[in-house]
PDB file of C-alpha atoms in Angstrom:
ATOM      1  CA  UNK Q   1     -54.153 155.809 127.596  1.00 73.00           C
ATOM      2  CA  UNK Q   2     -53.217 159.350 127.156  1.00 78.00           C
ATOM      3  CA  UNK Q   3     -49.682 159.603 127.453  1.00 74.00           C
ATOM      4  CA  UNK Q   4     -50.248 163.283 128.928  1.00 76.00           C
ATOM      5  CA  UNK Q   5     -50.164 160.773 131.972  1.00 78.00           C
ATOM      6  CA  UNK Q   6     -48.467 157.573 133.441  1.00 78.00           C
ATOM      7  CA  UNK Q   7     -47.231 155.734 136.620  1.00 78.00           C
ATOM      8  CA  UNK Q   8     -43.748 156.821 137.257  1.00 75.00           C
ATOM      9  CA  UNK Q   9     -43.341 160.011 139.431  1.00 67.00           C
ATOM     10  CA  UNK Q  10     -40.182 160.616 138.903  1.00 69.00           C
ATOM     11  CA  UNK Q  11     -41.454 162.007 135.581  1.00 66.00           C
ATOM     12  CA  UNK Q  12     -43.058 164.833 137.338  1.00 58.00           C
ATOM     13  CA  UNK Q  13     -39.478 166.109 138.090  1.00 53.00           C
ATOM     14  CA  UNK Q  14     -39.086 167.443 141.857  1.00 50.00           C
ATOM     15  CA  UNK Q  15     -42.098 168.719 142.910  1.00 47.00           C
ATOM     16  CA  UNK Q  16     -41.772 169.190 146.673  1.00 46.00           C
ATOM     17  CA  UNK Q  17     -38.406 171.156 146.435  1.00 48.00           C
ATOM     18  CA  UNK Q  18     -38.675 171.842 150.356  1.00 46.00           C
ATOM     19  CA  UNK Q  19     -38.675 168.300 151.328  1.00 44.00           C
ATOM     20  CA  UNK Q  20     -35.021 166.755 152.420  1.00 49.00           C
ATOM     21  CA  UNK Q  21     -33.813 164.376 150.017  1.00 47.00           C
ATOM     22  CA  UNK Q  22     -31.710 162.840 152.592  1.00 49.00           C
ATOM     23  CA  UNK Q  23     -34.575 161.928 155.376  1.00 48.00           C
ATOM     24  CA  UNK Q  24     -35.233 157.949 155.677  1.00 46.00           C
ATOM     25  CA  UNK Q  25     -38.420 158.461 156.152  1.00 53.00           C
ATOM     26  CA  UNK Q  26     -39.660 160.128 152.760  1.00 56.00           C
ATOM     27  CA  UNK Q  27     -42.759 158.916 151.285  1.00 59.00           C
ATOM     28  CA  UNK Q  28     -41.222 155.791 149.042  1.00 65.00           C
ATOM     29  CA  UNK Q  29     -43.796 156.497 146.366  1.00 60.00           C
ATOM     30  CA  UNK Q  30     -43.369 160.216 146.159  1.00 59.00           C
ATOM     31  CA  UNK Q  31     -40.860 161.386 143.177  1.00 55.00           C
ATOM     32  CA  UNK Q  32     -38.433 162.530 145.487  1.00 58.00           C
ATOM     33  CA  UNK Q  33     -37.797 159.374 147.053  1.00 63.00           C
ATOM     34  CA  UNK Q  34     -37.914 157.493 143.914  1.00 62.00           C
ATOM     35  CA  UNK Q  35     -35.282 159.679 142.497  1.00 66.00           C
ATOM     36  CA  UNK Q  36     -33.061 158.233 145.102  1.00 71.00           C
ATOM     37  CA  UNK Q  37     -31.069 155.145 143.713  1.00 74.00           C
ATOM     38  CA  UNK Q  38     -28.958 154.109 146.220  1.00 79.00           C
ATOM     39  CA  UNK Q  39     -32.277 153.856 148.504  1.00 83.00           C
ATOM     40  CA  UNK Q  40     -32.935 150.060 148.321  1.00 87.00           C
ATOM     41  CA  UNK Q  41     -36.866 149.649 148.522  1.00 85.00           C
ATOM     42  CA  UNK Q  42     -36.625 152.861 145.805  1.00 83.00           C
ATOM     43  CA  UNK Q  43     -34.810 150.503 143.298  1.00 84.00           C
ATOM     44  CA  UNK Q  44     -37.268 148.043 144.094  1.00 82.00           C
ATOM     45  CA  UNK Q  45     -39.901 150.336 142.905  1.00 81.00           C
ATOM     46  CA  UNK Q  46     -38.252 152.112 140.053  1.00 82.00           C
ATOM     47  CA  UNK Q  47     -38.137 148.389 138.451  1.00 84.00           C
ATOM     48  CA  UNK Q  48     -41.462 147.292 139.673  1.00 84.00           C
ATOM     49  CA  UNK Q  49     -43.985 147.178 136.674  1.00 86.00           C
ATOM     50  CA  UNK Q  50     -47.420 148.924 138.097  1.00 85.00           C
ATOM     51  CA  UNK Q  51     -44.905 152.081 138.306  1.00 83.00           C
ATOM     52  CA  UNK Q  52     -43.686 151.793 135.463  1.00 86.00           C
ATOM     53  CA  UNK Q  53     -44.600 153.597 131.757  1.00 86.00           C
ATOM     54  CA  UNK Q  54     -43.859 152.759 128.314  1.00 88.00           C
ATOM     55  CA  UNK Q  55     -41.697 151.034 126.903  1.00 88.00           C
ATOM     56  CA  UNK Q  56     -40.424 149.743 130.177  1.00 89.00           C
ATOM     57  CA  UNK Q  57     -43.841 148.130 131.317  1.00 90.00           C
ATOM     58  CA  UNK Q  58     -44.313 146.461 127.841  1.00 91.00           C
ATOM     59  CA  UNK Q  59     -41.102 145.109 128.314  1.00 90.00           C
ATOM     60  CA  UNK Q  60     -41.848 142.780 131.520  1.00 91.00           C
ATOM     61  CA  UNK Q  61     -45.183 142.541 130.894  1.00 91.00           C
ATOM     62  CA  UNK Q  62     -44.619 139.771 127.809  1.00 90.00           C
ATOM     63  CA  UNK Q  63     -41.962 138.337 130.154  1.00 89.00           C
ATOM     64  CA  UNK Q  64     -44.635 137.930 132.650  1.00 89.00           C
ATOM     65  CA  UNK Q  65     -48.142 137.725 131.012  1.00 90.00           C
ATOM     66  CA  UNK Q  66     -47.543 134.249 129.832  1.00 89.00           C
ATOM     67  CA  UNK Q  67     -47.580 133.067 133.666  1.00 88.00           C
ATOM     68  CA  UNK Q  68     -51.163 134.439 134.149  1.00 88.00           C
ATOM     69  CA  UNK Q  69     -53.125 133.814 131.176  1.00 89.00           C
ATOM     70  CA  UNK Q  70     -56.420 131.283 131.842  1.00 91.00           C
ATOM     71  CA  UNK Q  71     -54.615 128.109 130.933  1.00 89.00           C
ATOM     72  CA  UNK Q  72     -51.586 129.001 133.181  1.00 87.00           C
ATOM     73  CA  UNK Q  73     -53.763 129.972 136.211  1.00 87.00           C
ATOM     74  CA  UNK Q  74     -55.625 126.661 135.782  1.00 88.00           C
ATOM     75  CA  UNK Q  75     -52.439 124.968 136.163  1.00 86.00           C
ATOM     76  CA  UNK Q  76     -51.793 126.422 139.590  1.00 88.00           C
ATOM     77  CA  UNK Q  77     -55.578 125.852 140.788  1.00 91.00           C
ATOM     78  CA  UNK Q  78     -54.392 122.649 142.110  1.00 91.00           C
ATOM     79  CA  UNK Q  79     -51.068 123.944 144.410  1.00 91.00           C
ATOM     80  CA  UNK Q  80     -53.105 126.738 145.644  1.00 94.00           C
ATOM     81  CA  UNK Q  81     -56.246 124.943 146.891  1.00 95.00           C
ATOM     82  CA  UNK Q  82     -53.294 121.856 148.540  1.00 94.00           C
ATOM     83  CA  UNK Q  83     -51.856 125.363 150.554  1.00 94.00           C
ATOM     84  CA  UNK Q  84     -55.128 126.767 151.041  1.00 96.00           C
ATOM     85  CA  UNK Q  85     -55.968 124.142 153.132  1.00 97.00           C
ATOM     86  CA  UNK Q  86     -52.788 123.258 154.810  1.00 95.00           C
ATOM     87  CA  UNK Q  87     -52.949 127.125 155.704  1.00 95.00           C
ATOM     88  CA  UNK Q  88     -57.017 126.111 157.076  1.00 95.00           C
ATOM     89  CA  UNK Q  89     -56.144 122.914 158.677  1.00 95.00           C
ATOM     90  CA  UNK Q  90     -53.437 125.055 161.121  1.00 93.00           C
ATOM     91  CA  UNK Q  91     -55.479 127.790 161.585  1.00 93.00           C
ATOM     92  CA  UNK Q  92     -58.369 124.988 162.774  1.00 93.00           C
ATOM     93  CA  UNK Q  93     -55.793 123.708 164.789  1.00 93.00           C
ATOM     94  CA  UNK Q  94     -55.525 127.316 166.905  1.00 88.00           C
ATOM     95  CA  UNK Q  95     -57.487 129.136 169.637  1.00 88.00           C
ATOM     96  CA  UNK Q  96     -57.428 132.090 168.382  1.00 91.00           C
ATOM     97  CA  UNK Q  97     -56.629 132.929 164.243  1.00 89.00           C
ATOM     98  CA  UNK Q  98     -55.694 135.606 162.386  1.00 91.00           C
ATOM     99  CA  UNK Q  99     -57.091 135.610 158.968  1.00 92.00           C
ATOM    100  CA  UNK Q 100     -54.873 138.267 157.496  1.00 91.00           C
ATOM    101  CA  UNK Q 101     -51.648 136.593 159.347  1.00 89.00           C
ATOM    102  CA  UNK Q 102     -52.424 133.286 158.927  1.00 93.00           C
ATOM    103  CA  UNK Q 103     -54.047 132.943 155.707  1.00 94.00           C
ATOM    104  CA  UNK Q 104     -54.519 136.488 153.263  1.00 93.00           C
ATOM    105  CA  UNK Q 105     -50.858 137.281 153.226  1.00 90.00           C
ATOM    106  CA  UNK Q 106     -49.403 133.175 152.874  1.00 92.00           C
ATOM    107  CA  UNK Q 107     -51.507 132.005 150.386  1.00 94.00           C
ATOM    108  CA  UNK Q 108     -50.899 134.332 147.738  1.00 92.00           C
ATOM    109  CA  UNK Q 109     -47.536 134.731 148.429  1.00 91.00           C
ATOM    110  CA  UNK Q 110     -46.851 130.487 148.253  1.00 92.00           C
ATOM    111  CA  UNK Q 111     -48.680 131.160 144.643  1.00 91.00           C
ATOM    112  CA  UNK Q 112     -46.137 133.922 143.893  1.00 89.00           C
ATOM    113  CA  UNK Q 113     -43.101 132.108 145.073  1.00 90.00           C
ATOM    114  CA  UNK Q 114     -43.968 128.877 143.042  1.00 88.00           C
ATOM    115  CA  UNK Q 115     -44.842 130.647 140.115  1.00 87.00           C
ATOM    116  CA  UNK Q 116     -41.218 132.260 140.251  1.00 86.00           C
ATOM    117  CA  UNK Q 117     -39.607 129.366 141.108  1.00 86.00           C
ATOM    118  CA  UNK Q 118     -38.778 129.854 144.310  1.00 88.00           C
ATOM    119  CA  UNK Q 119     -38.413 127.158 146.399  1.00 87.00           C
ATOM    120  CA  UNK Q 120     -41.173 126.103 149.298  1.00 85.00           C
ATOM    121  CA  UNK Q 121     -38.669 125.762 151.917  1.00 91.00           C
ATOM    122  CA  UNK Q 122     -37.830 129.650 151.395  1.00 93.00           C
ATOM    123  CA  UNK Q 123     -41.092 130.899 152.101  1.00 90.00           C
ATOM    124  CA  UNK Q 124     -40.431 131.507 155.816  1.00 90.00           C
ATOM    125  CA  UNK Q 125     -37.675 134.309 154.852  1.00 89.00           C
ATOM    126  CA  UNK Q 126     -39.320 135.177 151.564  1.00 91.00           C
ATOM    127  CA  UNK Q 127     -43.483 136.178 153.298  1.00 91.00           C
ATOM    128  CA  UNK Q 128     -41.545 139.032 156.077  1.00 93.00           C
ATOM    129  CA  UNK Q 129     -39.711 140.606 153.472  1.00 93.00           C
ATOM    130  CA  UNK Q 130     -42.507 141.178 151.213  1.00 89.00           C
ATOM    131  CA  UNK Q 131     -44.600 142.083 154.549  1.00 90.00           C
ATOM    132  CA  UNK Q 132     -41.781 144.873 155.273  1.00 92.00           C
ATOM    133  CA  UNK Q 133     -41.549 146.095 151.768  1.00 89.00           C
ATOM    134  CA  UNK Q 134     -45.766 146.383 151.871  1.00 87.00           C
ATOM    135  CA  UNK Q 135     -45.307 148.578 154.706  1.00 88.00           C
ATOM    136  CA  UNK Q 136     -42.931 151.335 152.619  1.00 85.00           C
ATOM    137  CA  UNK Q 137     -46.777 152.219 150.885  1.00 83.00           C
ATOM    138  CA  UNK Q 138     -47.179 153.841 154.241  1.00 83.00           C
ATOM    139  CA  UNK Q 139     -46.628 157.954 153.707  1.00 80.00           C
ATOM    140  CA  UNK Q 140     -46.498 158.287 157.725  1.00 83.00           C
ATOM    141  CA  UNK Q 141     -43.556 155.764 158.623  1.00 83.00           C
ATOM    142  CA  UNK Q 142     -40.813 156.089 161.183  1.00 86.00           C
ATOM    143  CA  UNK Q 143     -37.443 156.157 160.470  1.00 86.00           C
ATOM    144  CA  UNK Q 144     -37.495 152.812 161.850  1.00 91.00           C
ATOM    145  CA  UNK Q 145     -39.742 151.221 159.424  1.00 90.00           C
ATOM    146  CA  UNK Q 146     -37.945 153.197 156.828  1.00 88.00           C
ATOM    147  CA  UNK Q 147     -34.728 151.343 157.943  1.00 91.00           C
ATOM    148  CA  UNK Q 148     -36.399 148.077 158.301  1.00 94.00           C
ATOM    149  CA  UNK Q 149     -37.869 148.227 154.876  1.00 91.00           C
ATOM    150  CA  UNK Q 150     -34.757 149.329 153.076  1.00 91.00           C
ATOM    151  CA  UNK Q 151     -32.906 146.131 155.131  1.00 95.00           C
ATOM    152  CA  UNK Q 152     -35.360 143.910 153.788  1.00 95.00           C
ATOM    153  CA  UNK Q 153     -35.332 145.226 150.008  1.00 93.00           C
ATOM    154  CA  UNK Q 154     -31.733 144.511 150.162  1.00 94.00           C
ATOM    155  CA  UNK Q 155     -31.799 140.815 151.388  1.00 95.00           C
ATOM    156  CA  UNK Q 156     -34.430 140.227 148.723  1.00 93.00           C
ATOM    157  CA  UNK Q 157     -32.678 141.530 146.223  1.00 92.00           C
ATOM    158  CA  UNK Q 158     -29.836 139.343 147.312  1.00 93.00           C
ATOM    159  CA  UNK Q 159     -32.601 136.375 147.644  1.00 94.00           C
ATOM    160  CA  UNK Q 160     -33.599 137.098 144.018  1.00 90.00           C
ATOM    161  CA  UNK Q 161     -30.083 137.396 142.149  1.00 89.00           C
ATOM    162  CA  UNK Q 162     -28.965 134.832 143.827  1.00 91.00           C
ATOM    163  CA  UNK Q 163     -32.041 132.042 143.148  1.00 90.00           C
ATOM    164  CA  UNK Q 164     -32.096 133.526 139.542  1.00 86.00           C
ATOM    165  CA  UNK Q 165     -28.284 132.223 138.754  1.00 86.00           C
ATOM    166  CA  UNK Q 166     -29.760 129.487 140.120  1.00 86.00           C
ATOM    167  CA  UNK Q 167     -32.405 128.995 137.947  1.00 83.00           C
ATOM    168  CA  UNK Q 168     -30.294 130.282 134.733  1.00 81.00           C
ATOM    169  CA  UNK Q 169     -28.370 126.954 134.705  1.00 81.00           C
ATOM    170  CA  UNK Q 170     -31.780 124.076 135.456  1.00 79.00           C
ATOM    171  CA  UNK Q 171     -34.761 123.910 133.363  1.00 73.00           C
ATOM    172  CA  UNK Q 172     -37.755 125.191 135.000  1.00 73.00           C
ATOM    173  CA  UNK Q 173     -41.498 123.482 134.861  1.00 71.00           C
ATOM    174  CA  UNK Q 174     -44.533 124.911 133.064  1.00 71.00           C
ATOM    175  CA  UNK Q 175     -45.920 127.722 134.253  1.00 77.00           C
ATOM    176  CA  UNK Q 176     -42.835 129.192 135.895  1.00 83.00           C
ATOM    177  CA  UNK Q 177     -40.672 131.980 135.216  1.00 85.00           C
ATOM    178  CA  UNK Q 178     -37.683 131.476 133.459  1.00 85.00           C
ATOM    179  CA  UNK Q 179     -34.843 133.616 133.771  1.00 85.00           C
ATOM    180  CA  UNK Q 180     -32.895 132.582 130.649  1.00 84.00           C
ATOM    181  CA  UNK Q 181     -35.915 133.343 128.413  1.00 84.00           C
ATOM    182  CA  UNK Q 182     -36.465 136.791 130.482  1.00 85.00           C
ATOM    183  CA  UNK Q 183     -32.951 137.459 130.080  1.00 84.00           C
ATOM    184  CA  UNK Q 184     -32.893 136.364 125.741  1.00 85.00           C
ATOM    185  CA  UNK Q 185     -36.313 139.106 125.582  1.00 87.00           C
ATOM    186  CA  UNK Q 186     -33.962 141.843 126.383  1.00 84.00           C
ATOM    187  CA  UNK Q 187     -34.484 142.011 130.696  1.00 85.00           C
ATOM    188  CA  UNK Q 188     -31.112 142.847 132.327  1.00 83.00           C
ATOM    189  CA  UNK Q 189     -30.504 140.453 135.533  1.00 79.00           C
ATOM    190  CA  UNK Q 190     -32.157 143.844 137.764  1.00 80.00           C
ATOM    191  CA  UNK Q 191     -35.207 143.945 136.348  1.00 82.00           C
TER     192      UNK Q 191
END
């Protein structure tokens, strides 16, 4: 809680001076990199609320602690055992499985995507983007990856805007985000 420290590097100014600003393949987490704006999976990050300090982080965190208090989890315990063992049943249904594959990176992201509303049939394109964008925590990345990642940040961010005038104009169920009341709290359409 000392405010001596926080979560956003690009409040340590530019540290590593010797370091091209214009490489793709930049450490996404390092202050450089985050200092870069028109790098897609950057923006991603600069608006992302674990990197975030105060005020910002207070700011979506009461747009988004509502969706994960006790009673709202409780809610979802339902959905997520239903895909927890459709995910099982196809991985039974296999010779060989992959647990990380086939189970550890759908099932939370299927919680995720209901919770924000997104809807089931858009998981497919929704699960590699957020597998790509996992990848930019990787310091040693190509330029390759680097590209990849930064394609995929885009297209989700086009995914997002796009499903969130969506969702400004229909009434969403319990326990989901809604973009209207994130929008009234003060939220611009980015964030």
């Amino acid at each position: 809680r000392d405010k001596r420290f926080g979560v956003d590097p690009r409040e340590l100014g530019d540290a590593s001076p010797h370091l091209d600003a214009g490489r793709a393949n930049m450490p996404f987490l390092s202050a450089l990199s985050r200092q870069q704006e028109s790098v897609p999976f950057s923006q991603h990050l600069n608006r992302f609320m674990l990197f975030l300090d105060p005020p910002q982080h207070q700011q979506l965190r009461r747009v988004f602690s509502p969706l994960f208090t006790p009673e709202a989890v409780k809610r979802w315990t339902g959905y997520v055992d239903e895909c927890a063992a459709e995910l099982i049943g196809k991985l039974r249904q296999s010779r060989e499985a992959d647990l990380i594959k086939e189970l550890a990176l759908p099932l939370p992201a299927a919680a995720i995507s209901e919770i924000l509303g997104f809807p089931r049939e858009d998981l497919p394109d929704v699960l590699p983007w957020g597998q790509d964008m996992i990848a930019g925590f990787d310091p040693l990345m190509t330029e390759d990856t680097a590209t990849r990642i930064n394609h995929s940040a885009e297209e989700f961010s086009r995914y997002i805007r796009e499903h969130l005038e969506t969702q400004r104009k229909v009434a969403n169920g319990p326990g989901t985000l809604d973009p209207k009341a994130a929008l009234d709290q003060g939220l611009s359409l980015e964030e």
